CSV table of C-alpha atoms in Angstrom, one decimal:
chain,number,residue,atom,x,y,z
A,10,UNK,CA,0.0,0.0,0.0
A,11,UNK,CA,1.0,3.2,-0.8
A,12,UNK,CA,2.1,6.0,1.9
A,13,UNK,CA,-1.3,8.3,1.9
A,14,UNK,CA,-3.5,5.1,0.1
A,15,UNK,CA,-6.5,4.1,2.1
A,16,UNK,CA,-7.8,0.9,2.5
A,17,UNK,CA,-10.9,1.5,1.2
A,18,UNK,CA,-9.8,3.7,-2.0
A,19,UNK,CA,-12.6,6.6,-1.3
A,20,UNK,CA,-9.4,8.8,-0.8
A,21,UNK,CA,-8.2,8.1,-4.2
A,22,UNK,CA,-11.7,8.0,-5.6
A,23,UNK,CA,-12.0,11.3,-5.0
A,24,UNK,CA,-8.8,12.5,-6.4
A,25,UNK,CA,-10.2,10.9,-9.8
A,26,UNK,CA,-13.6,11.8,-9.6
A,27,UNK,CA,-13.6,14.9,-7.9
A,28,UNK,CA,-11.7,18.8,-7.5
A,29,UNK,CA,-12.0,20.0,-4.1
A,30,UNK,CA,-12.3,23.5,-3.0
A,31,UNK,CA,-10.7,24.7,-0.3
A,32,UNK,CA,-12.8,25.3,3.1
A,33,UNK,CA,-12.0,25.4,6.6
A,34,UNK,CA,-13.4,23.7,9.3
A,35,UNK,CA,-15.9,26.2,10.3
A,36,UNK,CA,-17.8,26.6,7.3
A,37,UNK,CA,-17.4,23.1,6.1
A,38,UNK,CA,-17.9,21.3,9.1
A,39,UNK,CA,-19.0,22.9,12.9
A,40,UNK,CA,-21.1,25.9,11.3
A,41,UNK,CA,-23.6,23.2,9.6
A,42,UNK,CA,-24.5,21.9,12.7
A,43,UNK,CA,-27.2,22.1,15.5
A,44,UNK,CA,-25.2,20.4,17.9
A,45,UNK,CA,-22.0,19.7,17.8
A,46,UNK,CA,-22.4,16.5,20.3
A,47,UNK,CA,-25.7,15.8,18.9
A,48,UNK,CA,-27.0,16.6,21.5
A,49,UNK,CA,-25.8,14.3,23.7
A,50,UNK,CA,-23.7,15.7,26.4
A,51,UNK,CA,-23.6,14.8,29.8
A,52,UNK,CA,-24.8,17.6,32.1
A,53,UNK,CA,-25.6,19.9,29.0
A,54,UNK,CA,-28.3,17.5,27.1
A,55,UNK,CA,-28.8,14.7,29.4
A,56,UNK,CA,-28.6,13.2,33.0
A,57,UNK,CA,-25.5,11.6,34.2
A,58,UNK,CA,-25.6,8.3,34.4
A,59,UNK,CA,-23.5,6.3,36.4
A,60,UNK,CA,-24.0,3.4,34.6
A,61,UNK,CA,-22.3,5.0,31.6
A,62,UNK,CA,-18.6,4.7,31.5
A,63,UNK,CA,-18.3,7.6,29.3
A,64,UNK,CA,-20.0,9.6,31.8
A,65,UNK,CA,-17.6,8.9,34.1
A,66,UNK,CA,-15.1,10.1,31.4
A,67,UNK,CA,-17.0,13.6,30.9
A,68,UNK,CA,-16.8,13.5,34.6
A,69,UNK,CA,-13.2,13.0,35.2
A,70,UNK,CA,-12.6,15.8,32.6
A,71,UNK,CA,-14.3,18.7,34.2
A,72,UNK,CA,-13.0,17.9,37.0
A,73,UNK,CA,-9.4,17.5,35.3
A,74,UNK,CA,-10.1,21.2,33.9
A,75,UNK,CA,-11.0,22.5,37.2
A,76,UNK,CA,-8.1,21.4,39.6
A,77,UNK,CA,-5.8,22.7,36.6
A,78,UNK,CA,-7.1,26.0,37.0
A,79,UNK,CA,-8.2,26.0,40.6
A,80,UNK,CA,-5.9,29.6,41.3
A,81,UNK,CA,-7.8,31.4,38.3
A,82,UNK,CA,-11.2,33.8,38.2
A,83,UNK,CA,-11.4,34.9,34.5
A,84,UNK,CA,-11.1,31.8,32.2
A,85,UNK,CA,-11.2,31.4,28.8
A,86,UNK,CA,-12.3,28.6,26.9
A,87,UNK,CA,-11.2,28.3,23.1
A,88,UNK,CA,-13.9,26.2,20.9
A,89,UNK,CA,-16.6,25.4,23.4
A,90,UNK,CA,-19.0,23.8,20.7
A,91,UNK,CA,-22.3,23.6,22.4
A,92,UNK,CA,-20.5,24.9,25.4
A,93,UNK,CA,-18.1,22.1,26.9
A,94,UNK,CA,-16.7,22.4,28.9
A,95,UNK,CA,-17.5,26.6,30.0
A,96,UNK,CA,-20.7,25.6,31.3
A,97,UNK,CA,-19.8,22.7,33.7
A,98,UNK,CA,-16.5,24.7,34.5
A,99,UNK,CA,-18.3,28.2,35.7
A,100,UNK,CA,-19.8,27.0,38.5
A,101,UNK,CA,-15.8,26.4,39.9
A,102,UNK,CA,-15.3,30.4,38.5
A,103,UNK,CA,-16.1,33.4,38.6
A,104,UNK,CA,-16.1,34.2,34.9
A,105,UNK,CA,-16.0,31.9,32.1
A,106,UNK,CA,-15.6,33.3,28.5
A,107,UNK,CA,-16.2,31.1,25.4
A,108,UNK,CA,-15.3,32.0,21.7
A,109,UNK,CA,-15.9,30.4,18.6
A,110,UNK,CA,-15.1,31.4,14.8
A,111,UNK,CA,-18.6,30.9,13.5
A,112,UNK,CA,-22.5,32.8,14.9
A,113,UNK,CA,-24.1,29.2,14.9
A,114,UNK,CA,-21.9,27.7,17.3
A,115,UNK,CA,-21.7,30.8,19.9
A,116,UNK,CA,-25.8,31.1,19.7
A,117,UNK,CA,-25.8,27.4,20.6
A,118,UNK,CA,-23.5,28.0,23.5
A,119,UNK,CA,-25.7,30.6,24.3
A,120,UNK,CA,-29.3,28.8,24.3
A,121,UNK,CA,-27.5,26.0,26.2
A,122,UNK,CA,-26.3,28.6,29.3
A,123,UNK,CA,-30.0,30.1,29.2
A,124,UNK,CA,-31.9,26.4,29.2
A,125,UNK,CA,-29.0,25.6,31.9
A,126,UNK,CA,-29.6,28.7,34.1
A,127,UNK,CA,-25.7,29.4,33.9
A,128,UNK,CA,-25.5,33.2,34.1
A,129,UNK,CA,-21.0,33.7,34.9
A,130,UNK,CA,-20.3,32.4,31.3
A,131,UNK,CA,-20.6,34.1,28.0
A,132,UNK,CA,-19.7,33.6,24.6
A,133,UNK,CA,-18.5,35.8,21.8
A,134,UNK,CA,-17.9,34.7,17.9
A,135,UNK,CA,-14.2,35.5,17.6
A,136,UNK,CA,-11.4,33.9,15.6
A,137,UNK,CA,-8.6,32.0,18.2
A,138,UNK,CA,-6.1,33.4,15.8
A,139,UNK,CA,-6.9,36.9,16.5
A,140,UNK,CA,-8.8,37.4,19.3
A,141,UNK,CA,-10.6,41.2,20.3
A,142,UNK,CA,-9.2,40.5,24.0
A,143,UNK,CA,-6.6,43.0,26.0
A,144,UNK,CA,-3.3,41.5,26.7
A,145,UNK,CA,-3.2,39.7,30.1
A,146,UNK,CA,-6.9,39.4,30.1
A,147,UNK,CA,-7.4,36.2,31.4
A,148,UNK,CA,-5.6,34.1,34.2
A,149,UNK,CA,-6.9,30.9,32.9
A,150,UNK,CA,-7.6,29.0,29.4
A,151,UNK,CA,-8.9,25.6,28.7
A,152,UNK,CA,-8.8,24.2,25.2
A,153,UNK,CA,-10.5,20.9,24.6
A,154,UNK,CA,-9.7,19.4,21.5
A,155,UNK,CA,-10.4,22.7,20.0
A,156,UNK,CA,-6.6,24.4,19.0
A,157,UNK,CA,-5.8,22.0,15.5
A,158,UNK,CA,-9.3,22.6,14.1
A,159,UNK,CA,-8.2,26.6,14.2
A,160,UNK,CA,-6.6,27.4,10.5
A,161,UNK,CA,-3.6,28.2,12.1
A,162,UNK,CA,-3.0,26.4,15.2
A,163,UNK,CA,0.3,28.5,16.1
A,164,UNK,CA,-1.2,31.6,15.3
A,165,UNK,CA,-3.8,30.4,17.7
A,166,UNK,CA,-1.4,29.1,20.7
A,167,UNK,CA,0.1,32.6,20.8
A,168,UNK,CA,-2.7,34.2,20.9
A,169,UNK,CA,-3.7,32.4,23.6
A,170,UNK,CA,-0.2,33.0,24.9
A,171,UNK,CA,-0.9,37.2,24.7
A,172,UNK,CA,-4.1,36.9,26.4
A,173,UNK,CA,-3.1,35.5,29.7
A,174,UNK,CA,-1.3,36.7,32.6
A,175,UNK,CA,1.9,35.8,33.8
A,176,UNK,CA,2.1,33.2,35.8
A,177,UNK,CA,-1.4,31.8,34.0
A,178,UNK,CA,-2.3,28.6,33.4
A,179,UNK,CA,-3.4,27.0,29.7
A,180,UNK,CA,-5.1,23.5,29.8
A,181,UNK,CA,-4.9,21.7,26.6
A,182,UNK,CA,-6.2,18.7,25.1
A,183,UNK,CA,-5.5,16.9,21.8
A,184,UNK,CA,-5.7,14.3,20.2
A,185,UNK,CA,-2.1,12.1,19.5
A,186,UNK,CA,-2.3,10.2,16.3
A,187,UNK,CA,1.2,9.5,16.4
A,188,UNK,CA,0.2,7.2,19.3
A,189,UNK,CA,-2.8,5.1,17.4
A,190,UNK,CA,-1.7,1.8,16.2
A,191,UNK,CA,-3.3,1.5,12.8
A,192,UNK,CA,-1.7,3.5,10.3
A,193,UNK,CA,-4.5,5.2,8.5
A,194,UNK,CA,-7.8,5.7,10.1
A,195,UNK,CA,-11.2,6.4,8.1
A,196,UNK,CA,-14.7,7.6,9.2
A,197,UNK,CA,-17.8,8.3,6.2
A,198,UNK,CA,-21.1,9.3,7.4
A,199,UNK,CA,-23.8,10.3,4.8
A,200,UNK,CA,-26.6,12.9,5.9
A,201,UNK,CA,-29.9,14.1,3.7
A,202,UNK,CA,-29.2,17.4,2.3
A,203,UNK,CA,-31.6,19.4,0.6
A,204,UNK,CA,-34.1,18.8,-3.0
A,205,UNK,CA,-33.4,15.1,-3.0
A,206,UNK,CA,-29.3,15.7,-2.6
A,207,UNK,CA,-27.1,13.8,-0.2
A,208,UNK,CA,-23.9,15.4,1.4
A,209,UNK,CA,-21.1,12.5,2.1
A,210,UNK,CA,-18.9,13.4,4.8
A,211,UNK,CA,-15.7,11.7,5.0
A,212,UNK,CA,-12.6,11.9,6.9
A,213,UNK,CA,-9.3,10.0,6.5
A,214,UNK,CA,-6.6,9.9,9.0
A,215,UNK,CA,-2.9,9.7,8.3
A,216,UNK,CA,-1.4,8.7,11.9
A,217,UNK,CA,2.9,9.0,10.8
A,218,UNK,CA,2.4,12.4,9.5
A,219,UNK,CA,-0.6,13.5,12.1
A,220,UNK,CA,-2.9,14.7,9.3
A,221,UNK,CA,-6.4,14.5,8.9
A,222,UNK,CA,-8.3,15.4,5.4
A,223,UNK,CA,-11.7,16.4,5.6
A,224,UNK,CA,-14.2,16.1,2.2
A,225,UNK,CA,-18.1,17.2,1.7
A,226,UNK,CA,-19.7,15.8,-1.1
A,227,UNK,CA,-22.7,17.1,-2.5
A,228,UNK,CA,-24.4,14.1,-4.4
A,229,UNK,CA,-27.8,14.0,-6.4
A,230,UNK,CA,-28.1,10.6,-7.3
A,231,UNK,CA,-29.2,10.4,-10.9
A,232,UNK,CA,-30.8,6.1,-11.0
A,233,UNK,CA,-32.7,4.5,-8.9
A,234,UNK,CA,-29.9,2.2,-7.5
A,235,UNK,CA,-27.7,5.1,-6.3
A,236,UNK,CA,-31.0,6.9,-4.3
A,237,UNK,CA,-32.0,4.0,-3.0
A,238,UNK,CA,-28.5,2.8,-1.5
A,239,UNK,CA,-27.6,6.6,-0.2
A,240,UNK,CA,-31.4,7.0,1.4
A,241,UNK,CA,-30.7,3.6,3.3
A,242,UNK,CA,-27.1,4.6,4.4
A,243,UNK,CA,-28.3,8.4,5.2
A,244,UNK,CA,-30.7,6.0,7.6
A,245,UNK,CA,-27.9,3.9,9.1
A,246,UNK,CA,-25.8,6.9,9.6
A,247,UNK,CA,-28.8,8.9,11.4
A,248,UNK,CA,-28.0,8.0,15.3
A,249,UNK,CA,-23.9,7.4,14.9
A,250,UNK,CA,-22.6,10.1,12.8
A,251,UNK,CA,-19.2,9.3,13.1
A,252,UNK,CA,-17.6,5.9,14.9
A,253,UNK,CA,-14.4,5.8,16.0
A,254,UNK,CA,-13.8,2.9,14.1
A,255,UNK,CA,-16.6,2.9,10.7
A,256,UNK,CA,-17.6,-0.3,10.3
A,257,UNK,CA,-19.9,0.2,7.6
A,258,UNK,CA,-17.1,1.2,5.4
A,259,UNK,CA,-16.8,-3.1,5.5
A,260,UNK,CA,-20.5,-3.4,5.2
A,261,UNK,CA,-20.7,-1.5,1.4
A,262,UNK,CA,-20.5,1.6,2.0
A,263,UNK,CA,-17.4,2.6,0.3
A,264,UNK,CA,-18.5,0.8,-2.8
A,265,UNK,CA,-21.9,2.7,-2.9
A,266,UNK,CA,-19.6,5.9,-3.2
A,267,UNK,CA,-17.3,5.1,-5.7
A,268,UNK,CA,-20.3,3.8,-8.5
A,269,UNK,CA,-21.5,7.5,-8.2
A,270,UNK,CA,-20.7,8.9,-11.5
A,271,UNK,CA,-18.9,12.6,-11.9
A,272,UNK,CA,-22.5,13.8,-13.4
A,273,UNK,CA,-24.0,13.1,-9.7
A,274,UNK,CA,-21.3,15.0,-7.7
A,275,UNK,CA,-22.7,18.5,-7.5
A,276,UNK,CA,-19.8,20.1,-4.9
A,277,UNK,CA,-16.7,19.2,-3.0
A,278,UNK,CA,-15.0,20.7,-0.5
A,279,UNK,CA,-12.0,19.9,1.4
A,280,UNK,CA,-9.6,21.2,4.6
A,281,UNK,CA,-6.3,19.6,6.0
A,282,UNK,CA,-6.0,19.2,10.2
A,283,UNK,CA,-2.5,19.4,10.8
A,284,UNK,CA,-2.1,17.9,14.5
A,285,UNK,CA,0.6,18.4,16.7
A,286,UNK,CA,3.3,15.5,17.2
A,287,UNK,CA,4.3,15.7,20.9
A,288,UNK,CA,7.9,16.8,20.6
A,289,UNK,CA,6.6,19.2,17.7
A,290,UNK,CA,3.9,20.9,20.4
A,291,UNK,CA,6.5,21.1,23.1
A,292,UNK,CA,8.7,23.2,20.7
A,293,UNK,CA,6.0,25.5,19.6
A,294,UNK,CA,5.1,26.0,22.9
A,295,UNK,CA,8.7,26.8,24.6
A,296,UNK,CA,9.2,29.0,21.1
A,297,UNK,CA,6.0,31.3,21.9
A,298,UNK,CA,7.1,31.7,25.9
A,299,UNK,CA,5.4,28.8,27.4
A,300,UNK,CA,7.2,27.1,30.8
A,301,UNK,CA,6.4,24.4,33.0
A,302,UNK,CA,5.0,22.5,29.9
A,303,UNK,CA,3.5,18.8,31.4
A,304,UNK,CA,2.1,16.4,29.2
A,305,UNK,CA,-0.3,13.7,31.3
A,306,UNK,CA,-3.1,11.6,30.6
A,307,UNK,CA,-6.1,13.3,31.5
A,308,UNK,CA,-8.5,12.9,34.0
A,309,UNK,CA,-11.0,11.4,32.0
A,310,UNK,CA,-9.5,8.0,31.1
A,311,UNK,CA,-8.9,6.8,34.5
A,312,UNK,CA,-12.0,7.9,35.3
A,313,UNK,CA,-13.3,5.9,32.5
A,314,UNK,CA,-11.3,2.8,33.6
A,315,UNK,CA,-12.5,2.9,37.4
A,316,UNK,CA,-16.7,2.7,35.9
A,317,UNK,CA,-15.1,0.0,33.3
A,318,UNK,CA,-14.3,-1.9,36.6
A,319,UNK,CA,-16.6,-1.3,38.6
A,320,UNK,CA,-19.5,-2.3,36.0
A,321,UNK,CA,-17.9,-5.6,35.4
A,322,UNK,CA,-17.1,-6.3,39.0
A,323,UNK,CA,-20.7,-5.4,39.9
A,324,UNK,CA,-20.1,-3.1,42.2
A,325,UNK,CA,-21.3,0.4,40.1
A,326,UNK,CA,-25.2,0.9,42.4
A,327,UNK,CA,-22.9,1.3,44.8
């Protein structure tokens, strides 16, 4: 196999069938939707449940943000989505401010905070990689999983970097492909779009070069065959958008995409995710003005673990 081929060849479909545009992650991606968890988060959507062990993750992550930052007041939080963690964090604060790039995503933050009765946060559509703030404005950020989806992640850190006082704290979280065993990771969900079109959303994942490339298709489906197949994956797709590891990619999926035909492609777009290699985001950090830079595991996987356990063992009622 070839470095960047994919084991399904929808990556290399597209480079036959298809010329991109470029997008960003905003437009293409977080501004399209009405929930960014779909609507699933603990605390901000639905009960927790101790019977969940992902519960116990989102759990062991607020609380992982919180102790992190216990010294600050004012705290930033950089790509909140539907407001994760700013509104479990504020209650620990006495202000929480959350930005995002796009008006969709900071009026769902908002509606969430009112439904939620959380009156110390607010949220304000601005760009991480140049943000309205005064210098030293903030004694504490949080950033979860939020900094490589910026279009300049650098750009992004030092802002982040201007905005905080000396002797703040930033808490980061991101996701280490380097670390994931299998070399090239892909995910495809397919969702209804509008007048009897489909939009295909597929991301491939290069782990030895910590890339990610991101394509929307816009497909009218021009025989019967291909509607049929696309309305019955756009079903199968409906309550698990996108698995960590897709399985229907095995079950057909990638050959239903590539028997489209050019004709039935109506738009593609495309953005890159450049992630951060450990060694490479200890460097940028340092180079910006960064010290006392700690890499750990996070609260939420041991937190995760000890429900894992517990369920099995029997022991989670109590």
């Amino acid at each position: 196999m070839q470095r960047d081929a994919t084991p399904s060849g929808i990556f290399e479909w597209i480079g036959q069938n298809c010329r991109p545009k470029a997008a960003n992650a905003q437009t293409l991606r977080f501004e399209r939707m009405e929930s960014q968890a779909g609507h699933k988060l603990p605390e901000v959507h639905l009960p927790l449940d101790h019977r969940d062990a992902l519960h116990w993750h989102h759990r062991g992550m607020i609380w992982d943000y919180v102790l992190s930052l216990e010294d600050a007041t004012r705290v930033l939080d950089v790509g909140p989505g539907d407001g994760w963690p700013s509104l479990l964090i504020a209650q620990h604060f006495k202000e929480v401010v959350g930005i995002e790039p796009g008006p969709k995503r900071t009026e769902a933050c908002r509606a969430n905070a009112r439904r939620m009765h959380v009156r110390n946060a607010q949220f304000e559509t601005m760009s991480a990689c140049d943000m309205d703030f005064r210098t030293s404005s903030f004694d504490g950020v949080v950033a979860a999983m939020s900094i490589e989806q910026t279009p300049n992640p650098t750009a992004a850190l030092s802002e982040i970097y201007r905005v905080l006082k000396v002797g703040g704290t930033l808490r980061m979280t991101h996701e280490v492909l380097e670390w994931i065993a299998e070399p090239v990771r892909e995910v495809i969900s397919v969702q209804p779009g509008i007048e009897g079109s489909y939009l295909v959303d597929y991301v491939v994942s290069w782990m030895e070069k910590a890339e990610e490339q991101v394509f929307l298709l816009e497909v009218v489906p021009l025989t019967d065959g291909n509607k049929k197949r696309l309305e019955l994956w756009a079903k199968r797709c409906k309550d698990d958008l996108y698995p960590h590891r897709d399985p229907r990619l095995e079950r057909g999926l990638a050959q239903t995409i590539k028997s489209l035909r050019k004709a039935e492609i109506l738009k593609a777009q495309s953005f890159k995710i450049h992630h951060f290699k450990s060694q490479s985001l200890v460097h940028t950090l340092s180079r910006i003005g960064f010290t006392d830079i700690q890499f750990i595991a996070g609260g939420g996987w041991p937190a995760q673990q000890c429900a894992l356990e517990m369920i099995r063992s029997h022991r989670i009622e109590a």
